[in-house]
Short mmCIF file of C-alpha atoms and ligand atoms in Angstrom, two decimals:
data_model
loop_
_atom_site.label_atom_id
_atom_site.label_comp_id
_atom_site.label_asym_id
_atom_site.label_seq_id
_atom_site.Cartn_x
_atom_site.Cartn_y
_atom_site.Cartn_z
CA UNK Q 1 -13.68 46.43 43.17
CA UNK Q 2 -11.97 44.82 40.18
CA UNK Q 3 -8.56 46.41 39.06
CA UNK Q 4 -9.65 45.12 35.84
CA UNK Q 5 -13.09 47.07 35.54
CA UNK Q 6 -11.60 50.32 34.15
CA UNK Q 7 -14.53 51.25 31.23
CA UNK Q 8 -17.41 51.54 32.06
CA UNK Q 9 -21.34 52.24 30.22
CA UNK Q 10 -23.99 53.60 32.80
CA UNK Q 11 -27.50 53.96 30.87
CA UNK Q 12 -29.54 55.56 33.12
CA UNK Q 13 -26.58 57.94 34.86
CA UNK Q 14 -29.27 61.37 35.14
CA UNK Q 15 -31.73 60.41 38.05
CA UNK Q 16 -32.39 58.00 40.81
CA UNK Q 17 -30.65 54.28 41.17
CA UNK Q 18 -28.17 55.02 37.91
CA UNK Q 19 -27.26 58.61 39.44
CA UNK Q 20 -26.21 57.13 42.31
CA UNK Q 21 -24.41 54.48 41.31
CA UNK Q 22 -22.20 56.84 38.86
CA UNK Q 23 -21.66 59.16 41.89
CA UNK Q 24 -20.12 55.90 43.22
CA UNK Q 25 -17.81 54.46 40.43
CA UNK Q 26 -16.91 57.86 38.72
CA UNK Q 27 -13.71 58.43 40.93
CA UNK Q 28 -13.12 54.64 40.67
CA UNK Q 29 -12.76 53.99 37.53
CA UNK Q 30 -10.27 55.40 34.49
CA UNK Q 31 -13.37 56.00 32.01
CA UNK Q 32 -16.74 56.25 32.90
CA UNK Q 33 -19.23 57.57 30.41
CA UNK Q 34 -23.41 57.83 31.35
CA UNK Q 35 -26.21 57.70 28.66
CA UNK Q 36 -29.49 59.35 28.97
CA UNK Q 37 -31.47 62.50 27.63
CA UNK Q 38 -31.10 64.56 30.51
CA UNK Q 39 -27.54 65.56 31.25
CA UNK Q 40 -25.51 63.40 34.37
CA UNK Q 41 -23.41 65.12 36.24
CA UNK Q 42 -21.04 62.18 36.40
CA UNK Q 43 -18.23 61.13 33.90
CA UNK Q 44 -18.72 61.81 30.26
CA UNK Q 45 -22.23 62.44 29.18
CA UNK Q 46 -23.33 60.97 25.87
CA UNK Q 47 -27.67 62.73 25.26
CA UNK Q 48 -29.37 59.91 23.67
CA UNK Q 49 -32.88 58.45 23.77
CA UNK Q 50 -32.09 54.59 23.68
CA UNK Q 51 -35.52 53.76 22.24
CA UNK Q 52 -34.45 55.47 19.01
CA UNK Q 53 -31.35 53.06 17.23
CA UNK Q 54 -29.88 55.87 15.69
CA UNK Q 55 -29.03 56.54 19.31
CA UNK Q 56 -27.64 53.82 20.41
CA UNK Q 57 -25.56 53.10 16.88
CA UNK Q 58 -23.98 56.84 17.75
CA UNK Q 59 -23.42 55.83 22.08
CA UNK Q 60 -22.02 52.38 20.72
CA UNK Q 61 -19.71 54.17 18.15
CA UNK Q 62 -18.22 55.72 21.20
CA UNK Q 63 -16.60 52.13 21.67
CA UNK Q 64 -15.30 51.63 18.35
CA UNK Q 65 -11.87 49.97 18.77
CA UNK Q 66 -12.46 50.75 22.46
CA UNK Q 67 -12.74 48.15 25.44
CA UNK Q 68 -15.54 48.14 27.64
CA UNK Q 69 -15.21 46.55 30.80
CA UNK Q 70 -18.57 46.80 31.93
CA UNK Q 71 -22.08 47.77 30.92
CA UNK Q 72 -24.59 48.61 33.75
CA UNK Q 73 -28.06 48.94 32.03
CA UNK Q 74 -30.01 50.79 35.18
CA UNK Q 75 -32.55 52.90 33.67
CA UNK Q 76 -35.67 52.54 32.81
CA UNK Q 77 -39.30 53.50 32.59
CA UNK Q 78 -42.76 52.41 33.97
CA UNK Q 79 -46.25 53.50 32.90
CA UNK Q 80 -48.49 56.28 34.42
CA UNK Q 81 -49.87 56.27 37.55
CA UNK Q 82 -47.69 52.75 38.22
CA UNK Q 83 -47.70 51.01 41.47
CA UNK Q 84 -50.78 53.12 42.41
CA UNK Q 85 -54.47 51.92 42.78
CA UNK Q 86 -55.09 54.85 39.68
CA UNK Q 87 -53.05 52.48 37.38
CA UNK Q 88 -55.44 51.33 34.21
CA UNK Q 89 -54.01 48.29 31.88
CA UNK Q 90 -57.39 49.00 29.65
CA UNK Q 91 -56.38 52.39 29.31
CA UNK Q 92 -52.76 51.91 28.68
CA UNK Q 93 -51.94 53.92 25.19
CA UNK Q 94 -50.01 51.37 22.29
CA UNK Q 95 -47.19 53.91 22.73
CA UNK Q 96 -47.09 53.72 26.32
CA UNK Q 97 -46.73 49.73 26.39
CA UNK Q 98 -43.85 50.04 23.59
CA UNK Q 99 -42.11 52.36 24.92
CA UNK Q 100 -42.03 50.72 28.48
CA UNK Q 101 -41.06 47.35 26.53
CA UNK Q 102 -38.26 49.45 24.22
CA UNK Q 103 -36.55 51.17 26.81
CA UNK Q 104 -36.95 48.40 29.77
CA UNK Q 105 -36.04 45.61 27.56
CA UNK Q 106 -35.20 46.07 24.00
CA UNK Q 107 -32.65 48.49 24.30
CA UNK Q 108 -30.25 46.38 26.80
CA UNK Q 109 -30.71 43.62 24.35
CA UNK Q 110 -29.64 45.93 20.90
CA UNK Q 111 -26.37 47.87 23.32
CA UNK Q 112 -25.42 44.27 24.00
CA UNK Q 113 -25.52 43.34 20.46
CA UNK Q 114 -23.59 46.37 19.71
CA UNK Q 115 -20.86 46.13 21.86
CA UNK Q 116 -20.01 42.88 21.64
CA UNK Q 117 -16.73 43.59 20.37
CA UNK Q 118 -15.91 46.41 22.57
CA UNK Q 119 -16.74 43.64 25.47
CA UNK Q 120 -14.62 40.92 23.96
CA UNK Q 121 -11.57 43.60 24.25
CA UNK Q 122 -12.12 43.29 28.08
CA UNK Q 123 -10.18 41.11 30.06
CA UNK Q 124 -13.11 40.56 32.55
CA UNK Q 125 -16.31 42.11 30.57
CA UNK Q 126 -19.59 41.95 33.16
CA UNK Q 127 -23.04 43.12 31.89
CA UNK Q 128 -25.48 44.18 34.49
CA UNK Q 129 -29.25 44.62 33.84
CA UNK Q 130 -31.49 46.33 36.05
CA UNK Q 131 -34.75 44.28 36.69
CA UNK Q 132 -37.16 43.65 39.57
CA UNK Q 133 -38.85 41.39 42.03
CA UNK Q 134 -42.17 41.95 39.90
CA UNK Q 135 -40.12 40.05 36.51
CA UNK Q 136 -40.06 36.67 39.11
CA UNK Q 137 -42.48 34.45 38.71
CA UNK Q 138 -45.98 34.60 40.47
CA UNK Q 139 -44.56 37.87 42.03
CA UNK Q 140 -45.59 40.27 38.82
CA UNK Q 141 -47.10 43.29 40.05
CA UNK Q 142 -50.43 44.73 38.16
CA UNK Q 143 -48.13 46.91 35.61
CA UNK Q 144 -48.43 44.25 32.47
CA UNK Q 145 -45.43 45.96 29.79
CA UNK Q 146 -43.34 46.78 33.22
CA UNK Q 147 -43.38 43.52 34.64
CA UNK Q 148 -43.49 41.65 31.25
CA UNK Q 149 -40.35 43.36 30.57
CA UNK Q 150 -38.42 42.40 33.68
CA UNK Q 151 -39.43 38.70 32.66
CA UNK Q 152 -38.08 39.35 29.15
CA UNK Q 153 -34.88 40.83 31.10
CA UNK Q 154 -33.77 37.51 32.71
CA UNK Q 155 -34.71 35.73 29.87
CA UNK Q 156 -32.91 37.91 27.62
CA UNK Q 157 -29.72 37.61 30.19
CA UNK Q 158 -30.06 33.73 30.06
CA UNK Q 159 -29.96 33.65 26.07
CA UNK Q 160 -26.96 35.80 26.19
CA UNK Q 161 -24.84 33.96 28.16
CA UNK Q 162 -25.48 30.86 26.12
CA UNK Q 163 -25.33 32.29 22.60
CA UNK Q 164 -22.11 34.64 23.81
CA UNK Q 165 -20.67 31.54 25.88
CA UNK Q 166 -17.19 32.43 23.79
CA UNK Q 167 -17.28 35.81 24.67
CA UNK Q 168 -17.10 34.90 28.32
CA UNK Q 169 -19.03 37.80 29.21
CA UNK Q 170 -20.85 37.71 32.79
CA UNK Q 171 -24.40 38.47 32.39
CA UNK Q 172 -26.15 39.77 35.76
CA UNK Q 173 -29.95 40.74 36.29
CA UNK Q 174 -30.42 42.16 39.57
CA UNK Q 175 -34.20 41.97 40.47
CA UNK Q 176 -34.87 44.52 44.07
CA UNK Q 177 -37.71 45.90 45.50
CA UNK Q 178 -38.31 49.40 46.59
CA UNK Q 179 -35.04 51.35 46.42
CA UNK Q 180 -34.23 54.87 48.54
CA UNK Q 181 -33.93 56.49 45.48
CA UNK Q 182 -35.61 60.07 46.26
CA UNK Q 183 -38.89 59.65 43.72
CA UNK Q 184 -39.58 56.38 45.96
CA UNK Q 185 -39.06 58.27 49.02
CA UNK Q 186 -41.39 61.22 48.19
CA UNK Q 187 -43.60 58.33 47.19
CA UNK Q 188 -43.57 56.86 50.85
CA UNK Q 189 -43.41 59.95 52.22
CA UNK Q 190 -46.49 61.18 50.17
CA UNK Q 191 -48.03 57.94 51.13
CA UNK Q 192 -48.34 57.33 47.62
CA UNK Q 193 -47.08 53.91 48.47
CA UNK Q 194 -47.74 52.23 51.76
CA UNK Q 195 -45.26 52.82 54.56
CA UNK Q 196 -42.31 51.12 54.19
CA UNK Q 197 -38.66 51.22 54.48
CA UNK Q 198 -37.16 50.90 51.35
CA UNK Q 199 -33.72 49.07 50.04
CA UNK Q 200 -30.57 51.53 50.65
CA UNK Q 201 -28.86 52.49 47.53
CA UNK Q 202 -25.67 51.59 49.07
CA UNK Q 203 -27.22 48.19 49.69
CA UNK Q 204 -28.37 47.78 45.77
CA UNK Q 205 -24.41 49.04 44.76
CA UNK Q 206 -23.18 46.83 47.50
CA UNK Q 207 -24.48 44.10 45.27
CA UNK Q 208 -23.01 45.85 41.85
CA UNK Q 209 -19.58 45.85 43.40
CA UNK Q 210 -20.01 41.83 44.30
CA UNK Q 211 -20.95 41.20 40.63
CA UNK Q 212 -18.03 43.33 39.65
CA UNK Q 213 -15.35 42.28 41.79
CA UNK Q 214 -15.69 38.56 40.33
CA UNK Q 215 -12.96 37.37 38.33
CA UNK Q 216 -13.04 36.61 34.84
CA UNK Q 217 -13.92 32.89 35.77
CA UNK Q 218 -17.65 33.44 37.29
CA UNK Q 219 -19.96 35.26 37.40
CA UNK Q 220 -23.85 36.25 39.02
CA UNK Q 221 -26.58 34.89 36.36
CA UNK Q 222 -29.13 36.42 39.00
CA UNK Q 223 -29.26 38.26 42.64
CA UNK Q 224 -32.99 39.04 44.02
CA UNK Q 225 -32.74 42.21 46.53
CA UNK Q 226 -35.47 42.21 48.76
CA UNK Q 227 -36.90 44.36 51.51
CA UNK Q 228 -37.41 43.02 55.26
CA UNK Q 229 -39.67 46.16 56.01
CA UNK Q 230 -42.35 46.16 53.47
CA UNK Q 231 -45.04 47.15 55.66
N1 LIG J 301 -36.45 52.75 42.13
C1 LIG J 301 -36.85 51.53 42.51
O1 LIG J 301 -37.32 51.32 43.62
C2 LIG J 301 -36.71 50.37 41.56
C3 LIG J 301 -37.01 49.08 42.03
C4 LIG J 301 -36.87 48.01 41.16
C5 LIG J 301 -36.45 48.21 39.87
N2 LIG J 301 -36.18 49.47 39.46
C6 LIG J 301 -35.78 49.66 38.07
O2 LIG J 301 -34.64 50.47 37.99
C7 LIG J 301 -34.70 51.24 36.79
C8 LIG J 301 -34.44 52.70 37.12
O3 LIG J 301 -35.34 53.12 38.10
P1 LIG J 301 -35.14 54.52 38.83
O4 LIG J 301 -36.02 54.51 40.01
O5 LIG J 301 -33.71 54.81 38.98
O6 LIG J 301 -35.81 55.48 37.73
P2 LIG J 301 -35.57 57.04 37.48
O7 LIG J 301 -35.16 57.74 38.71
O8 LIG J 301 -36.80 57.54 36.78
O9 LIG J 301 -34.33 57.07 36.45
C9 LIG J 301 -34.50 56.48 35.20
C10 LIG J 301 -33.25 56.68 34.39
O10 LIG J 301 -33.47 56.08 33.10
C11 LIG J 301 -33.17 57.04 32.09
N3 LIG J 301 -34.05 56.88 30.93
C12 LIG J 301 -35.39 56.69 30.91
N4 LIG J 301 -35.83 56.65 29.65
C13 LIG J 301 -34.74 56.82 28.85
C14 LIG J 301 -34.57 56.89 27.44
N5 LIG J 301 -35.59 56.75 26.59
N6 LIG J 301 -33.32 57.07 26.97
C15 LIG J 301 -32.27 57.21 27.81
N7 LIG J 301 -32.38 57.15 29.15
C16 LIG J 301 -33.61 56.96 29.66
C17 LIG J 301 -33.49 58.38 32.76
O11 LIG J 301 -32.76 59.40 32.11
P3 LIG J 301 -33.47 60.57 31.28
O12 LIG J 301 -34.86 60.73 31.76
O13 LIG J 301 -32.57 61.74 31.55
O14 LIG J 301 -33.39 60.11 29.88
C18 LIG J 301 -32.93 58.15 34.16
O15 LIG J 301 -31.55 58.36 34.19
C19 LIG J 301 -36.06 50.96 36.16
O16 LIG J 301 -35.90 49.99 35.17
C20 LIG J 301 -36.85 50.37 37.29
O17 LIG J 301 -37.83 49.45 36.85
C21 LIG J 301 -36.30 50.56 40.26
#
């Protein structure tokens, strides 16, 4: 990986695909701090509920005259009974679609804003949003705040780039399928979803050390991660 990535923001760091990929850069880089409301047992832990902007003004304050090298927005949250056959749009609460939308979507957009100038202090600042095959077009998958937030990902990545064009900051969205993280594997397992072989997690960070190791001069606007085993 890049010498230059030394700070590092995981949002997501307690559980499944953001776990893992702290596990992975927390001996590799000088800093590394993980945001979410369960505790991460990787680098330094800052609680916070990233739908609530009190939240994110006190993670962000961690950066004050700080650099940050890199910002890897990998959690996230889908509604109940999601990717099953029990999943009901008409039956979706108000507070379940917002919170889908605030967490999947809004919050990446409001760090960004926030840490613009910790990013700037980077010498090579890369942004990485987590999104999925079902935010491409035509591919959407029944799950309408879910998948209308990982369109309003890329979208939001594309605006960012131009309106932060000065900042040279790299924004990534990487869009997978299924990945082995161990919810999805009880899933298959459960036969919750059909039989399948999922998307290593060392394939998904393969991809997060590419972006990464980039120089300052280019960057990934999007990488889609697919299965060859769906089933
Ligand atoms: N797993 C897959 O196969 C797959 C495929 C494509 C895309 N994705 C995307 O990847 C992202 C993560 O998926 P995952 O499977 O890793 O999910 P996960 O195992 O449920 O982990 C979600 C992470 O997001 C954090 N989080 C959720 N709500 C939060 C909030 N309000 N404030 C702070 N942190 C919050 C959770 O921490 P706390 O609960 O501790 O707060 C946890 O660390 C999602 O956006 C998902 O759409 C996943």
């Amino acid at each position: 990986m890049n010498k230059l990535i030394e700070q590092m923001l995981i949002v997501g760091g307690s559980r499944g695909i953001g776990l893992a990929v702290a596990e992975h850069y927390h001996t590799k880089v000088e800093n590394l701090i993980c945001v979410s409301r369960t505790r991460s047992p990787f680098g330094n832990w800052i609680e916070a509920d990233v739908a609530i902007n009190a939240d994110l003004d006190r993670v962000c304050a961690a950066f004050e005259n700080r650099s940050l090298d890199a910002l890897l927005y990998l959690g996230g949250i889908w509604e109940k009974n999601a990717f099953t056959a029990d999943y009901d749009f008409a039956n979706s609460s108000d507070d379940e679609i917002d919170r889908v939308i605030a967490v999947n979507l809004i919050a990446p957009i409001k760090f960004v804003k926030r840490l613009i100038p910790a990013l700037e202090r980077s010498p090579n600042p890369k942004v990485i949003f987590i999104g999925s095959l079902s935010g491409l077009d035509h591919q959407a998958s029944r799950e309408v705040a879910n998948s209308a937030s990982k369109f309003g990902l890329r979208g939001a990545a594309q605006a960012l780039a131009i309106e932060l064009r000065q900042t040279a900051i790299g924004f990534t969205v990487i869009n997978p399928g299924n990945i082995a993280t161990p919810e999805v594997l009880n899933d298959i397992a459960s036969e919750t979803f059909p039989s399948q072989i999922p998307i290593p997690l060392s394939d998904l960070i393969a991809v997060i050390d590419c972006s990464l190791s980039l120089s300052a001069d280019s960057y990934l606007p999007e990488v889609n991660l697919a299965q060859t085993k769906t089933g």
